[in-house]
PDB file of C-alpha atoms in Angstrom:
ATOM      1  CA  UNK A1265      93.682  89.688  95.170  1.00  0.00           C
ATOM      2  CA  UNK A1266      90.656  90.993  97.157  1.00  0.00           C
ATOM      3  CA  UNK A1267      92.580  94.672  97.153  1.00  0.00           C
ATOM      4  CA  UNK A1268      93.181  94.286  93.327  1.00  0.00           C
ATOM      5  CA  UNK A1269      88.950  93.466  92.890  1.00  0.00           C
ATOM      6  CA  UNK A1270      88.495  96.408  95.238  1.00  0.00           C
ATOM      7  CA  UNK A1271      90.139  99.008  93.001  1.00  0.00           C
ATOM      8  CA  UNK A1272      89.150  97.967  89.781  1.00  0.00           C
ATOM      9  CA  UNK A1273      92.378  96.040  88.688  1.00  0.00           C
ATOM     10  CA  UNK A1274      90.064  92.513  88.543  1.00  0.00           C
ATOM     11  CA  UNK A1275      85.874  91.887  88.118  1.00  0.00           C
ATOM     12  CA  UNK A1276      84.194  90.989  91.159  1.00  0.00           C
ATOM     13  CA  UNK A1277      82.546  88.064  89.474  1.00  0.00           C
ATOM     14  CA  UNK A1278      84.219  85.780  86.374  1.00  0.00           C
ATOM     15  CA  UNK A1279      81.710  83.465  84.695  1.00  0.00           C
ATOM     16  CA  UNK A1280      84.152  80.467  83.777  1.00  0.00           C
ATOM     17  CA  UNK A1281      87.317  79.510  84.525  1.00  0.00           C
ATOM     18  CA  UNK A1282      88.914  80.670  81.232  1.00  0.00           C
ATOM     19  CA  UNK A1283      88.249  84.125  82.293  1.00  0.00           C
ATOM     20  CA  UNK A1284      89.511  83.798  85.224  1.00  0.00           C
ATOM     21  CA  UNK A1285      92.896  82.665  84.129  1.00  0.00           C
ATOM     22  CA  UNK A1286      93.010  85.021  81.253  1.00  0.00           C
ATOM     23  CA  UNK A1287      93.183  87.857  83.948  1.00  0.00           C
ATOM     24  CA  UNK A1288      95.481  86.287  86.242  1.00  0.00           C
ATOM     25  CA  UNK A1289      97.700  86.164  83.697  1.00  0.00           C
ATOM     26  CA  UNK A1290      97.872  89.729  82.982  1.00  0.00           C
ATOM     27  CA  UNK A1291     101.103  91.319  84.735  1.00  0.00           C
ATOM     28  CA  UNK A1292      98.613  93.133  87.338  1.00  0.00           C
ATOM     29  CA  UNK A1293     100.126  94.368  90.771  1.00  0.00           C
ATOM     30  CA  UNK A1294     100.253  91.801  94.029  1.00  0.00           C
ATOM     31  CA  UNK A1295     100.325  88.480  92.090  1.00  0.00           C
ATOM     32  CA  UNK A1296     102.863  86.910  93.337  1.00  0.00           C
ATOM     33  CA  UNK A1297     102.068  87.826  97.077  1.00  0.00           C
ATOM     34  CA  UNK A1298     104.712  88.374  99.767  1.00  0.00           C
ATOM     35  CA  UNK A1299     107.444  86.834 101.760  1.00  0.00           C
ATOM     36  CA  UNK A1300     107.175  85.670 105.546  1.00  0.00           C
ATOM     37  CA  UNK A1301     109.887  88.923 106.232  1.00  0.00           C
ATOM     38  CA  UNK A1302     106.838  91.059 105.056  1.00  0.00           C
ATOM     39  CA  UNK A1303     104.486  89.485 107.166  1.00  0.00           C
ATOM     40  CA  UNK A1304     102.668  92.653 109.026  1.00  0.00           C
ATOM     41  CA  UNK A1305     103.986  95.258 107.107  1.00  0.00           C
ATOM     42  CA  UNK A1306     100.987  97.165 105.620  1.00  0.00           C
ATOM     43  CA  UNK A1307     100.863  98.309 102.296  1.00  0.00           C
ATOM     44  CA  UNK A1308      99.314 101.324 100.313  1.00  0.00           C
ATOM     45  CA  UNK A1309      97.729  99.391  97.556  1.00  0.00           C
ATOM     46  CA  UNK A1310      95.614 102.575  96.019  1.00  0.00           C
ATOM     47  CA  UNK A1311      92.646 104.387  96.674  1.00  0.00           C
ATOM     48  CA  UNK A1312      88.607 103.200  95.779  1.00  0.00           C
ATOM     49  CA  UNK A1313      85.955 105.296  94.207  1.00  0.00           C
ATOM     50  CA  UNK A1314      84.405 106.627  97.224  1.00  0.00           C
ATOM     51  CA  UNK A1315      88.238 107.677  97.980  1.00  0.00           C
ATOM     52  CA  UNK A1316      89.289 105.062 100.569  1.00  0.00           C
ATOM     53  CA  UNK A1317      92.790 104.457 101.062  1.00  0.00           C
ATOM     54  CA  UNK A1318      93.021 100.357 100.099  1.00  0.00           C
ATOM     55  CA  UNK A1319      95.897  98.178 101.806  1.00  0.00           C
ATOM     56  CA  UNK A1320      97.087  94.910 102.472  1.00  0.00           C
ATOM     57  CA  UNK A1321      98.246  93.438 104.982  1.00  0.00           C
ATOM     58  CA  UNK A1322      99.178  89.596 105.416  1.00  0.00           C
ATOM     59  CA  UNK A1323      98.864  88.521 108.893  1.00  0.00           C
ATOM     60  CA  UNK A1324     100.546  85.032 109.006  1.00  0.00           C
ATOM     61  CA  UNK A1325      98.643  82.210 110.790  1.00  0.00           C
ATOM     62  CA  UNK A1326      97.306  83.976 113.677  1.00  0.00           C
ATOM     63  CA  UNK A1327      96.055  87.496 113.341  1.00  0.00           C
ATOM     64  CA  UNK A1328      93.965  87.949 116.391  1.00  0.00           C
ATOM     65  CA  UNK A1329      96.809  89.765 118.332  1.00  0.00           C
ATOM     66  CA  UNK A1330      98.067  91.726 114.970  1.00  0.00           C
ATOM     67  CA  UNK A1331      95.229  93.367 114.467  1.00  0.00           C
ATOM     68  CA  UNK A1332      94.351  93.785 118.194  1.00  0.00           C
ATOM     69  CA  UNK A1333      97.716  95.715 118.631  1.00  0.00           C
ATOM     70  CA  UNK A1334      97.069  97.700 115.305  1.00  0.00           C
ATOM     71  CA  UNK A1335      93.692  98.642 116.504  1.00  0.00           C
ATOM     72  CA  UNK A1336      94.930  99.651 120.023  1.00  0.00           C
ATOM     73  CA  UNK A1337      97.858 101.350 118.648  1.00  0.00           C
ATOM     74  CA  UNK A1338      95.498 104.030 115.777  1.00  0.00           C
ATOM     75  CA  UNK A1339      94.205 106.155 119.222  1.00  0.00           C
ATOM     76  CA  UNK A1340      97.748 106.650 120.206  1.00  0.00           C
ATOM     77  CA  UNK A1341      98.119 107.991 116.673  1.00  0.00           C
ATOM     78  CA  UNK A1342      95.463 110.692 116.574  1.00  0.00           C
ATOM     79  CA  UNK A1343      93.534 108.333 114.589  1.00  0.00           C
ATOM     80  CA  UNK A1344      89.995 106.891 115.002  1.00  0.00           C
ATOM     81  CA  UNK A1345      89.731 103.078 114.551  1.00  0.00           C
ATOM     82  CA  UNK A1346      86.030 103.354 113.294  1.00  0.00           C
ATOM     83  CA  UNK A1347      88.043 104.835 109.982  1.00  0.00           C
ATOM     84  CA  UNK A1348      89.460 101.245 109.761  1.00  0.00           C
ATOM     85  CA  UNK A1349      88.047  98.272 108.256  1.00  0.00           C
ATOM     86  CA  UNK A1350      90.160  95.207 108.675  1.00  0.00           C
ATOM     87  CA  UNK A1351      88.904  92.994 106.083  1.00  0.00           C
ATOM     88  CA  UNK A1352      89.792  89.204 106.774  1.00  0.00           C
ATOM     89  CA  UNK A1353      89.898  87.318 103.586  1.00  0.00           C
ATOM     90  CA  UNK A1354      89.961  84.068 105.201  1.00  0.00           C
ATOM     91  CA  UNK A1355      87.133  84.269 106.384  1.00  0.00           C
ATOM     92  CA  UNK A1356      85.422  84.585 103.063  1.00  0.00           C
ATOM     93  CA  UNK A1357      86.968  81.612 101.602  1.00  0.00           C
ATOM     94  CA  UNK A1358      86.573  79.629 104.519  1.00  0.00           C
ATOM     95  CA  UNK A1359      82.662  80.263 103.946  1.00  0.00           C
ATOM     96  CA  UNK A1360      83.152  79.101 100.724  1.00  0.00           C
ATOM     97  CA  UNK A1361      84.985  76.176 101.421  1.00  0.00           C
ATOM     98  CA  UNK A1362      82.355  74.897 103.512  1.00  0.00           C
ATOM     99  CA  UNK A1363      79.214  76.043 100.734  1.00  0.00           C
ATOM    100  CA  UNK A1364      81.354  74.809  97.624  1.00  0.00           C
ATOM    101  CA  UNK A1365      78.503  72.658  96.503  1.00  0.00           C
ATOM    102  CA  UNK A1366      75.957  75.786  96.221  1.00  0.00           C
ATOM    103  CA  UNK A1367      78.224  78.591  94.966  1.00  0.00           C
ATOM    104  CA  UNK A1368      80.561  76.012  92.204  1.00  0.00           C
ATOM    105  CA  UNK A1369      83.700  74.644  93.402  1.00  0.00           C
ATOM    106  CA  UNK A1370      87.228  74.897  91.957  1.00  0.00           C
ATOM    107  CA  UNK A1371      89.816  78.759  91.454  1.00  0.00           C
ATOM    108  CA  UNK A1372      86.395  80.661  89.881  1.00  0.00           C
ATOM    109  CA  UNK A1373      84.189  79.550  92.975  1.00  0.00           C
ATOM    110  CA  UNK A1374      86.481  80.905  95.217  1.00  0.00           C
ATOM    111  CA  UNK A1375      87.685  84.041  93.185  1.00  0.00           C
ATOM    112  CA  UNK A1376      84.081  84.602  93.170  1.00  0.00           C
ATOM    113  CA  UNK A1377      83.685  84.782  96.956  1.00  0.00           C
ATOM    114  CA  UNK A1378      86.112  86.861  97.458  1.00  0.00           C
ATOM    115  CA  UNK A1379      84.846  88.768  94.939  1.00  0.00           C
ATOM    116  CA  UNK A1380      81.449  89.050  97.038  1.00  0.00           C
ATOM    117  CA  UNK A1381      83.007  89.670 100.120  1.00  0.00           C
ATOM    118  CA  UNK A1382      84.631  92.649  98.365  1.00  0.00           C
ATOM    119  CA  UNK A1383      81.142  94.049  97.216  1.00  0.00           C
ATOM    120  CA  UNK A1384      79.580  93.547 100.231  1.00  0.00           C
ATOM    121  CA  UNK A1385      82.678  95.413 101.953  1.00  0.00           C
ATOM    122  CA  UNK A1386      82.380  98.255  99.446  1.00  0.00           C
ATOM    123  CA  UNK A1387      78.716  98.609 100.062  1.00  0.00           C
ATOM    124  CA  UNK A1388      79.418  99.141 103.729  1.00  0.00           C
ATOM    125  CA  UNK A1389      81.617 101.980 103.301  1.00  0.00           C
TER     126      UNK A1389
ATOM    127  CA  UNK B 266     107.031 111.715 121.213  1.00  0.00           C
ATOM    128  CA  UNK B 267     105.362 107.881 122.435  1.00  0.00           C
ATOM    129  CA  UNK B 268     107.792 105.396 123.987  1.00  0.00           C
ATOM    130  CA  UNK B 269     106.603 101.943 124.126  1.00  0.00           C
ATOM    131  CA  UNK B 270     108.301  99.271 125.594  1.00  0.00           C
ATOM    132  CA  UNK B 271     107.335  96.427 124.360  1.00  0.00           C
ATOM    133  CA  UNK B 272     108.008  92.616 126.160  1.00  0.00           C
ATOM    134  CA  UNK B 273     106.424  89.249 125.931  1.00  0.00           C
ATOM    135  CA  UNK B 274     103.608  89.788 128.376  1.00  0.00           C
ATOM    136  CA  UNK B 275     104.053  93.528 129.582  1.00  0.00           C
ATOM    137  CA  UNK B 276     104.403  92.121 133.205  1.00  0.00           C
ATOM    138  CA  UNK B 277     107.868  92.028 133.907  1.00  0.00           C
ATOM    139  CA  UNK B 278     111.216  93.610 131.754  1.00  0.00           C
ATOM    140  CA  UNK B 279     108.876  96.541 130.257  1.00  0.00           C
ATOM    141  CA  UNK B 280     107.394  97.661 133.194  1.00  0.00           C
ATOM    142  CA  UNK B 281     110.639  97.963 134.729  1.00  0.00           C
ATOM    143  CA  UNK B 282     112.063  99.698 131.947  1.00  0.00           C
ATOM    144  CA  UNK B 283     109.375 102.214 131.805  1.00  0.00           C
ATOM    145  CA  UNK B 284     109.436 103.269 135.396  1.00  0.00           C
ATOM    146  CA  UNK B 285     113.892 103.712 135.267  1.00  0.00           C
ATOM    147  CA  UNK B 286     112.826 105.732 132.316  1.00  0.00           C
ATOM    148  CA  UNK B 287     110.558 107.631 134.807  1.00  0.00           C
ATOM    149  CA  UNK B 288     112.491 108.108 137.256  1.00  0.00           C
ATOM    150  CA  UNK B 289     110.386 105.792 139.884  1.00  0.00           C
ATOM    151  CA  UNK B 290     112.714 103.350 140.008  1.00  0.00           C
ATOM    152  CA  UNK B 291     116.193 105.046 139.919  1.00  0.00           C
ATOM    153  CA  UNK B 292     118.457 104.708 137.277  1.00  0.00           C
ATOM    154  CA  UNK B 293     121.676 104.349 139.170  1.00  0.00           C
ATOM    155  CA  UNK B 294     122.715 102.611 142.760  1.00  0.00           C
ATOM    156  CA  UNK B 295     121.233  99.895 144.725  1.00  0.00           C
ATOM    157  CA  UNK B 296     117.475  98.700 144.056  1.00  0.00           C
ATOM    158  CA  UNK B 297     116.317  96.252 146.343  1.00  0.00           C
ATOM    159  CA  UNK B 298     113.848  93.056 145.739  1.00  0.00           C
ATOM    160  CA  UNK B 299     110.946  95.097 147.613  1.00  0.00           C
ATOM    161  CA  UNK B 300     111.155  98.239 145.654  1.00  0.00           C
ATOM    162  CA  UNK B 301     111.178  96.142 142.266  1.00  0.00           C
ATOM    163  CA  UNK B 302     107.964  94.441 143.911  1.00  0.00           C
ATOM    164  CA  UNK B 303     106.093  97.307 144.859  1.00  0.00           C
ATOM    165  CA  UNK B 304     105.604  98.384 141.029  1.00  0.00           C
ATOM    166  CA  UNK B 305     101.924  99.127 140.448  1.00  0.00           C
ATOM    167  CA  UNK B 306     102.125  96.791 136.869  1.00  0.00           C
ATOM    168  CA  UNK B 307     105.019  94.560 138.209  1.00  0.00           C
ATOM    169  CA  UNK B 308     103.527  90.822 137.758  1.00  0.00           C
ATOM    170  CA  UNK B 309     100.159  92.205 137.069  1.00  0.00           C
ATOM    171  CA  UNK B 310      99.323  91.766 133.169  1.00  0.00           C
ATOM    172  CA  UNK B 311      97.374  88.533 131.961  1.00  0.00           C
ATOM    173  CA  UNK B 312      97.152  87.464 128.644  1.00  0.00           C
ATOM    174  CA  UNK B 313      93.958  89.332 128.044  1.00  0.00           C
ATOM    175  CA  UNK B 314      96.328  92.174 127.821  1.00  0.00           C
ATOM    176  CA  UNK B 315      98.461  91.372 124.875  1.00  0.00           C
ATOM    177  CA  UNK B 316      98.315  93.849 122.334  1.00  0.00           C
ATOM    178  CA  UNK B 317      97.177  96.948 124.193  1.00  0.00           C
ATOM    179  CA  UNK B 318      99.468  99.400 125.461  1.00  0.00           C
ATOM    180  CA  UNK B 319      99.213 100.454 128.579  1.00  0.00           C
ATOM    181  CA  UNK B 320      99.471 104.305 129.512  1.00  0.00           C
ATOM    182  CA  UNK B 321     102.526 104.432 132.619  1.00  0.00           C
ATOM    183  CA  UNK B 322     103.274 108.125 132.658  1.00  0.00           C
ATOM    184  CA  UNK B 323     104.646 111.452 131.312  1.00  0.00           C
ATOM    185  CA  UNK B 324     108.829 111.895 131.383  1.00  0.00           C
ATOM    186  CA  UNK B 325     110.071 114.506 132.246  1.00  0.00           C
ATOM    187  CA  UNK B 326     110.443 115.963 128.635  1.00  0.00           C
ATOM    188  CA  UNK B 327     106.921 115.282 128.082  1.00  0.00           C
ATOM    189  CA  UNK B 328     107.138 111.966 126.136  1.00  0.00           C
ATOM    190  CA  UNK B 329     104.580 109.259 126.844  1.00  0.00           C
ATOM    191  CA  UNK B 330     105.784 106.125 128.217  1.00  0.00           C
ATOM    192  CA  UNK B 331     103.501 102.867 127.360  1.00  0.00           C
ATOM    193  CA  UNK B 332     104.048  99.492 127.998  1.00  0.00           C
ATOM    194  CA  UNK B 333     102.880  96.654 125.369  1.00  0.00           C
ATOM    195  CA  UNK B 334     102.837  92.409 125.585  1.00  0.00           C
ATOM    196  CA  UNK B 335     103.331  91.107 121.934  1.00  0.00           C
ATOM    197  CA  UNK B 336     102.887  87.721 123.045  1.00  0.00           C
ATOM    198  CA  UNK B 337     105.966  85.939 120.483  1.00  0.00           C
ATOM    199  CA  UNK B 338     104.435  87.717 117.608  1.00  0.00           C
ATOM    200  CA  UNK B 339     107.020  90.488 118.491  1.00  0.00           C
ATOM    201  CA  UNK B 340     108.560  90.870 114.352  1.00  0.00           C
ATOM    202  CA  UNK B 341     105.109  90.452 112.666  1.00  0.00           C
ATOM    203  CA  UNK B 342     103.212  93.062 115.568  1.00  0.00           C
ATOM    204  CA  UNK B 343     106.414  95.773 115.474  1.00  0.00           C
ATOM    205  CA  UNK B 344     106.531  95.540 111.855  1.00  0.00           C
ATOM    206  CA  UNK B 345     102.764  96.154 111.462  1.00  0.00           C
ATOM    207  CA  UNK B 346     103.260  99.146 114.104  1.00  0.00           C
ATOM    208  CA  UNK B 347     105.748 100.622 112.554  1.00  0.00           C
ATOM    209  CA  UNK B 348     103.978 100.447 108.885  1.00  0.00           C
ATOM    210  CA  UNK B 349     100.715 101.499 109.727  1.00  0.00           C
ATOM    211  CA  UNK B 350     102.760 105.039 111.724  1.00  0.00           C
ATOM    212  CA  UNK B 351     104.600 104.981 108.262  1.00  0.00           C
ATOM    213  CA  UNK B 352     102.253 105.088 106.101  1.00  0.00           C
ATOM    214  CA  UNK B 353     100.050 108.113 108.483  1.00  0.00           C
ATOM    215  CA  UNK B 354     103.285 110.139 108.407  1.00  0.00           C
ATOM    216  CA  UNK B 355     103.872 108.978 112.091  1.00  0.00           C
ATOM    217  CA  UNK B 356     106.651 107.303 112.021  1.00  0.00           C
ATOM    218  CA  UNK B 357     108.969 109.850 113.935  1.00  0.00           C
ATOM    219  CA  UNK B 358     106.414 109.974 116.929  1.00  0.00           C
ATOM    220  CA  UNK B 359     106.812 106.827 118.224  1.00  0.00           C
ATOM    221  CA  UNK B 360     109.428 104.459 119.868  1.00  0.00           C
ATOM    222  CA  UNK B 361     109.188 101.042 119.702  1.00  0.00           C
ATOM    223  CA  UNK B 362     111.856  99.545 121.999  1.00  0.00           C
ATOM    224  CA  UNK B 363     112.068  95.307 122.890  1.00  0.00           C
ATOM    225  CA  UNK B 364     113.167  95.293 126.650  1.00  0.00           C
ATOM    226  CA  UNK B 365     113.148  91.062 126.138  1.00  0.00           C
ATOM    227  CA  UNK B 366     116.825  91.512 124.451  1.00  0.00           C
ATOM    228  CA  UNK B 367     117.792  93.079 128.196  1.00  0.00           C
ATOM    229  CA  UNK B 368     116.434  90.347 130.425  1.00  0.00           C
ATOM    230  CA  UNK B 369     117.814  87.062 130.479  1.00  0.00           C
ATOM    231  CA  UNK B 370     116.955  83.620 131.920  1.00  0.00           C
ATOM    232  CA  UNK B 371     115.701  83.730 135.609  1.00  0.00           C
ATOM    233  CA  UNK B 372     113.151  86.641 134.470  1.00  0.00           C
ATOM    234  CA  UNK B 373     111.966  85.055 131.698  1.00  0.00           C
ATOM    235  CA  UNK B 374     111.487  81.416 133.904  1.00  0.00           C
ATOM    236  CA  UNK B 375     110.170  83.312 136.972  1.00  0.00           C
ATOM    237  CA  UNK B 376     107.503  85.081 134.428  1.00  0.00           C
ATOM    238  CA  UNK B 377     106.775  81.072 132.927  1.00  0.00           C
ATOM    239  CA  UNK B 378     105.704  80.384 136.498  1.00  0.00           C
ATOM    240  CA  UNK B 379     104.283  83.466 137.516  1.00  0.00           C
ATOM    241  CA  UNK B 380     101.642  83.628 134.475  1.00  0.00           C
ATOM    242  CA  UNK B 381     101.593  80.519 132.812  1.00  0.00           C
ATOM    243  CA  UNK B 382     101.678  78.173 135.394  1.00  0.00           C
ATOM    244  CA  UNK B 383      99.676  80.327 137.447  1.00  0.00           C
ATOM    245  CA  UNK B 384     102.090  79.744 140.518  1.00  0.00           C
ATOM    246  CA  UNK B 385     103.137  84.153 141.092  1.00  0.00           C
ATOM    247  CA  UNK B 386     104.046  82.974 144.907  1.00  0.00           C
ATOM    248  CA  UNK B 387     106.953  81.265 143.062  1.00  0.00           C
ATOM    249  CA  UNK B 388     107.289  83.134 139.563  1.00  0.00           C
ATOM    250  CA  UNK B 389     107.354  86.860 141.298  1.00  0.00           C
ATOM    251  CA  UNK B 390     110.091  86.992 143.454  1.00  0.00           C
ATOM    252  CA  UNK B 391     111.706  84.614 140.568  1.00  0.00           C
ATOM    253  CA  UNK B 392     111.137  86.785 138.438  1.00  0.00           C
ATOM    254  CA  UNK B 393     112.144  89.861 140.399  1.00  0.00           C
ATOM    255  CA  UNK B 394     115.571  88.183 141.128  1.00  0.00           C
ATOM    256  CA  UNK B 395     115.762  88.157 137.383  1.00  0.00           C
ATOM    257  CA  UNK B 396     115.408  91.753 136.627  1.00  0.00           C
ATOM    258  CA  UNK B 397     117.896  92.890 139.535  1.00  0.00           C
ATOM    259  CA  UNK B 398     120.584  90.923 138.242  1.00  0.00           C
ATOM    260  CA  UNK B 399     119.402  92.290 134.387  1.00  0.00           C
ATOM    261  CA  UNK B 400     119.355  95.532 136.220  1.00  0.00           C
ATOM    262  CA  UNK B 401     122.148  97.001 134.379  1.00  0.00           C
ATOM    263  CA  UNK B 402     121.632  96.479 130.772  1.00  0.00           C
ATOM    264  CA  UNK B 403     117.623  97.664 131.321  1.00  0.00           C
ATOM    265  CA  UNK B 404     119.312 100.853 132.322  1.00  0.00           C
ATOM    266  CA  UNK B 405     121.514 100.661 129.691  1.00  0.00           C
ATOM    267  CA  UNK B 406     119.188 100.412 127.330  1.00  0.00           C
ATOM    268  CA  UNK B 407     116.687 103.141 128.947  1.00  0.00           C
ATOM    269  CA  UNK B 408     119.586 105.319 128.676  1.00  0.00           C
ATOM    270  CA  UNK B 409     120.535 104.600 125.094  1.00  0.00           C
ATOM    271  CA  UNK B 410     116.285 105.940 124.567  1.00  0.00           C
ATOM    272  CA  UNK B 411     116.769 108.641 126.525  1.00  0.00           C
ATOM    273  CA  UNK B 412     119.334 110.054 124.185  1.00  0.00           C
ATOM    274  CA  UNK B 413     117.409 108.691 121.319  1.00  0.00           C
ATOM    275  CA  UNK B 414     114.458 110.800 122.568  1.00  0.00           C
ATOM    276  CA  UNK B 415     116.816 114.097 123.224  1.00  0.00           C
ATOM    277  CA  UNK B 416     118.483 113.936 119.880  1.00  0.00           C
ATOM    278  CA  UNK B 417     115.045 113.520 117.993  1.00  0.00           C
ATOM    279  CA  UNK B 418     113.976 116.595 120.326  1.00  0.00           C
ATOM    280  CA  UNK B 419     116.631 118.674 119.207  1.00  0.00           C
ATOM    281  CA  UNK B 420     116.544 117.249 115.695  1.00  0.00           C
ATOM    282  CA  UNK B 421     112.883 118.570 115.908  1.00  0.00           C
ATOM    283  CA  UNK B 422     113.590 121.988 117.330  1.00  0.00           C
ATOM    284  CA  UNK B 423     115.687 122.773 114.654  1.00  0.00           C
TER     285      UNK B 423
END
């Protein structure tokens, strides 16, 4: 979801809860999420405005030691792990979860956070 | 080409691996419970170390030999690996290989002790026991890269 608001597919911000669902129900790409067989397997999802290669990645239940070996593994590759932002979307909605009262509760509260976390990760880049 | 072989907690079946592929432990005839012990990394990786491979040496064709502890998050970390060298066009310059499939139960209890019961008077030579007696298929299984590695050369030669 957060990769789909990145590139464009979805708004950042909904105002009601009625537009939210009319979206979701729009055949766009990554809806129905992945299996636990495609756990850590990283995927291409596009490319932003400012040209950044988008993925996703689903971690599973622990993702300290995922992204740990990821990170570790970039040098090895000729690659610079500054390039990579690993984005955890938890995180976000965890924040939410525990300001629901301030920021509305229910799906467009937390679409809405993660659409904030994706702003504030675009205006970083 | 990088060769990493990859355990539970890069302290005991990869580190073996890696040096038979190296040549400083030999790959055929006797090795004794000393030698196996002397090993720079042998018994030596804490869970800190999960997740970053560690740099053993050059072969003799050049290829880079690492060592990496996935922890049990071995499928979900070698998939995510192998994706993110797939997806940078990579994929052909590295070598994942699981040395745990090689090792059996006296390694794996003797590495228990060792690390997470904190007791390596007990675990080490446990453990080492373990590996001599898994001795063969490691060097099986070394030798099965080592072809890997000289096919993919001459595959990339041509």
């Amino acid at each position: 979801m957060a990769a789909a608001i990145h590139l464009g597919y979805l708004p950042s911000r909904v105002e009601s809860a009625a537009e939210l669902r009319f979206f979701l129900r729009q055949e766009l790409p990554w809806r129905k999420g992945v299996t636990a067989g495609e756990f850590g397997v990283l995927c291409l999802a596009g490319w932003g405005r400012k040209g950044e290669a988008v993925y996703t990645l689903a971690t599973g239940k622990k993702p300290d030691l995922l992204l740990k070996t990821i990170t570790n593994l970039l040098p090895l590759l000729g690659e610079d792990p500054s390039n990579y932002h690993f984005i955890d979307c938890q995180l976000a909605l965890n924040r939410h979860r525990r300001q629901s009262t301030v920021v509305g509760a229910g799906l467009c509260g937390w679409y809405n956070a993660l659409g904030r976390m994706v702003r504030e990760v675009q205006r970083g880049l | 080409m990088k060769v990493i072989y990859h355990c539970y907690g890069r302290a005991h079946s990869s580190v073996v691996a890696a040096h038979l592929h190296l040549g400083t432990l030999p790959l055929a005839g006797p090795v004794s419970k000393e030698q196996i012990m002397a090993v720079p990394e042998f018994d030596r990786a804490e869970a800190a170390d999960f997740g970053a491979p560690y740099f053993v040496g050059q072969d003799e064709a050049g290829n880079e030999v690492y060592i990496l502890g996935l922890n049990g998050q071995t499928p979900l970390c070698v998939r995510a690996m192998l994706s993110l060298a797939g997806q940078l066009g990579l994929a052909d310059r590295i070598l994942l290989v699981n040395t745990l499939t090689a090792i059996g139960l006296t390694t794996r209890v003797g590495g228990f002790i060792s690390k997470k019961l904190r007791c390596p008077r007990l675990g080490k030579p446990l453990a080492t026991l373990g590996i001599i007696r898994s001795l063969p298929r490691l060097r099986q299984l070394v030798a099965v890269v080592k072809k890997e590695l000289a096919q993919k050369g001459q595959s990339g030669d041509a």
